[in-house]
XYZ file of C-alpha atoms in Angstrom:
187
model
C 127.487 105.216 122.327
C 130.642 103.661 123.719
C 130.892 99.869 123.888
C 130.885 98.258 127.307
C 133.539 95.696 128.179
C 130.797 93.037 128.071
C 129.932 93.989 124.483
C 133.596 94.058 123.497
C 134.157 90.573 124.934
C 130.964 89.241 123.327
C 132.003 90.480 119.891
C 135.574 89.219 120.265
C 134.370 85.793 121.426
C 131.822 85.475 118.626
C 134.394 86.411 115.998
C 136.831 83.861 117.462
C 134.135 81.163 117.476
C 133.208 82.093 113.885
C 136.823 81.451 112.824
C 136.572 77.842 113.983
C 135.249 74.914 111.927
C 131.462 75.047 111.677
C 129.608 72.856 114.139
C 132.650 71.919 116.231
C 132.116 73.164 119.808
C 134.953 75.181 121.329
C 135.537 75.206 125.074
C 134.761 78.552 126.703
C 138.109 78.289 128.498
C 139.856 77.998 125.112
C 138.140 81.165 123.879
C 138.860 82.972 127.164
C 142.527 81.953 127.149
C 143.037 83.063 123.560
C 141.344 86.427 124.104
C 142.656 87.083 127.609
C 139.132 87.257 129.059
C 138.298 85.923 132.554
C 136.605 82.527 131.931
C 133.734 83.011 134.449
C 132.899 86.403 132.900
C 132.962 84.940 129.396
C 130.771 82.027 130.537
C 128.078 84.506 131.657
C 128.332 86.357 128.358
C 127.981 83.057 126.474
C 124.830 82.275 128.487
C 123.326 85.572 127.297
C 124.340 84.840 123.716
C 122.792 81.378 124.030
C 119.520 82.845 125.319
C 119.674 85.252 122.376
C 119.996 82.259 120.037
C 123.394 83.283 118.641
C 125.303 80.275 119.959
C 124.548 76.680 120.830
C 126.133 75.359 123.973
C 126.811 71.757 124.820
C 127.424 70.375 128.288
C 129.709 67.651 129.424
C 133.129 66.382 128.527
C 132.511 66.886 124.827
C 130.899 70.279 125.428
C 131.593 73.802 124.339
C 129.965 76.523 122.256
C 129.537 77.049 118.533
C 127.670 79.495 116.334
C 124.128 78.570 115.478
C 123.251 77.770 111.893
C 123.445 81.036 109.931
C 125.275 82.776 112.789
C 127.933 84.115 110.452
C 125.253 86.444 109.008
C 124.732 88.122 112.396
C 125.808 91.759 112.323
C 127.465 93.682 115.141
C 124.377 95.811 115.758
C 122.338 92.668 116.488
C 124.962 91.545 119.010
C 125.080 94.946 120.700
C 121.295 95.108 120.908
C 121.259 91.675 122.532
C 123.949 92.566 125.082
C 123.108 96.220 125.781
C 119.387 96.131 125.132
C 117.251 98.133 122.731
C 117.820 101.862 122.582
C 121.607 101.641 122.661
C 121.902 104.123 119.816
C 119.415 106.471 121.460
C 121.604 107.038 124.517
C 123.316 110.385 124.979
C 127.093 110.239 124.507
C 127.453 112.230 127.757
C 125.034 109.944 129.572
C 122.288 112.537 130.041
C 118.819 111.066 130.516
C 117.164 113.687 128.322
C 119.013 114.463 125.106
C 117.625 114.873 121.620
C 117.254 117.354 118.814
C 115.047 119.598 120.949
C 116.839 119.144 124.292
C 120.405 118.653 123.105
C 123.528 118.187 125.203
C 126.606 120.247 124.245
C 127.915 117.574 121.824
C 124.613 116.273 120.415
C 124.782 118.181 117.121
C 128.347 117.053 116.388
C 127.748 113.491 117.651
C 124.555 112.761 115.687
C 126.176 112.365 112.210
C 129.057 110.375 113.714
C 126.593 108.087 115.478
C 124.694 107.579 112.209
C 127.910 106.454 110.489
C 128.792 104.135 113.384
C 125.343 102.514 113.308
C 125.673 101.999 109.543
C 129.097 100.396 110.030
C 127.790 98.097 112.803
C 124.893 97.001 110.580
C 127.275 96.177 107.706
C 129.834 94.165 109.682
C 128.846 90.504 110.015
C 130.568 87.780 112.002
C 131.338 86.010 108.733
C 133.139 89.034 107.264
C 135.066 89.697 110.459
C 136.025 86.040 110.925
C 137.286 85.905 107.329
C 139.416 88.994 107.991
C 140.956 87.340 111.066
C 141.484 84.021 109.253
C 143.315 85.878 106.478
C 145.993 86.819 109.004
C 145.725 90.499 108.127
C 143.740 91.338 111.289
C 143.856 90.057 114.876
C 141.552 89.858 117.857
C 144.493 90.042 120.262
C 148.211 90.628 120.048
C 148.476 86.856 119.613
C 148.482 85.244 116.154
C 145.353 83.527 114.868
C 144.612 80.093 116.321
C 142.136 77.704 114.801
C 140.773 74.245 115.202
C 141.796 72.001 112.380
C 139.746 68.914 111.617
C 141.888 65.785 111.884
C 139.177 63.384 110.850
C 135.996 61.631 111.819
C 136.103 58.353 113.713
C 132.954 56.530 114.813
C 130.856 59.663 114.354
C 133.171 61.861 116.432
C 134.849 64.860 114.884
C 138.470 64.980 115.979
C 140.054 68.394 115.977
C 143.229 69.986 117.226
C 143.582 73.554 118.411
C 146.669 75.125 116.925
C 148.265 77.717 119.227
C 150.978 79.409 117.176
C 151.457 81.955 119.981
C 152.782 79.365 122.468
C 156.453 78.925 121.702
C 157.337 75.266 121.800
C 153.839 74.214 122.840
C 152.641 73.292 119.358
C 149.121 71.934 119.735
C 146.596 70.855 122.304
C 144.565 67.806 121.337
C 140.875 68.387 121.674
C 138.258 65.809 120.841
C 134.787 67.002 119.895
C 131.643 65.116 119.097
C 130.448 67.285 116.183
C 126.838 68.452 116.232
C 125.850 65.845 118.829
C 128.385 66.934 121.468
C 126.868 66.423 124.893
C 123.503 67.775 125.935
C 122.239 71.117 124.819
C 121.992 73.608 127.616
């Protein structure tokens, strides 16, 4: 059970989104730029996560993606099952179609207890826990420092936020205006 690049990007993106203020949509391009992920590839991943009801997406000028209500409780195993499909943990580490206790591959016996520990770890790690670890500054998603939206205020029902990019020397901030929970049309 090795994670595909799609699963890695999905988890990274969801953790990044979970670090942002709740309910404020983040542009997919912003997430992609911060993580170093190709934006079109990330957009397809976000569509899958939207169909899986992990994120809400909003179209239009005020659009973007944000975690659904309660999304911070989602564990990594749920994300992997959504991206990779059911049976992910049943797959042979060598990729053999038939591998189990009775028809084992050469590494099955050694891999089984390791796989059990990995599955337990994936079930225990939630987006909320991982986002808190990143926000603390102790852990990173990339070699770049943590960047977060900071709420500037609310004017006429619109949430105004700025994205702080500490990794861009001299750049400071990019102003981003978001329309809170009512940003654009749901897709």
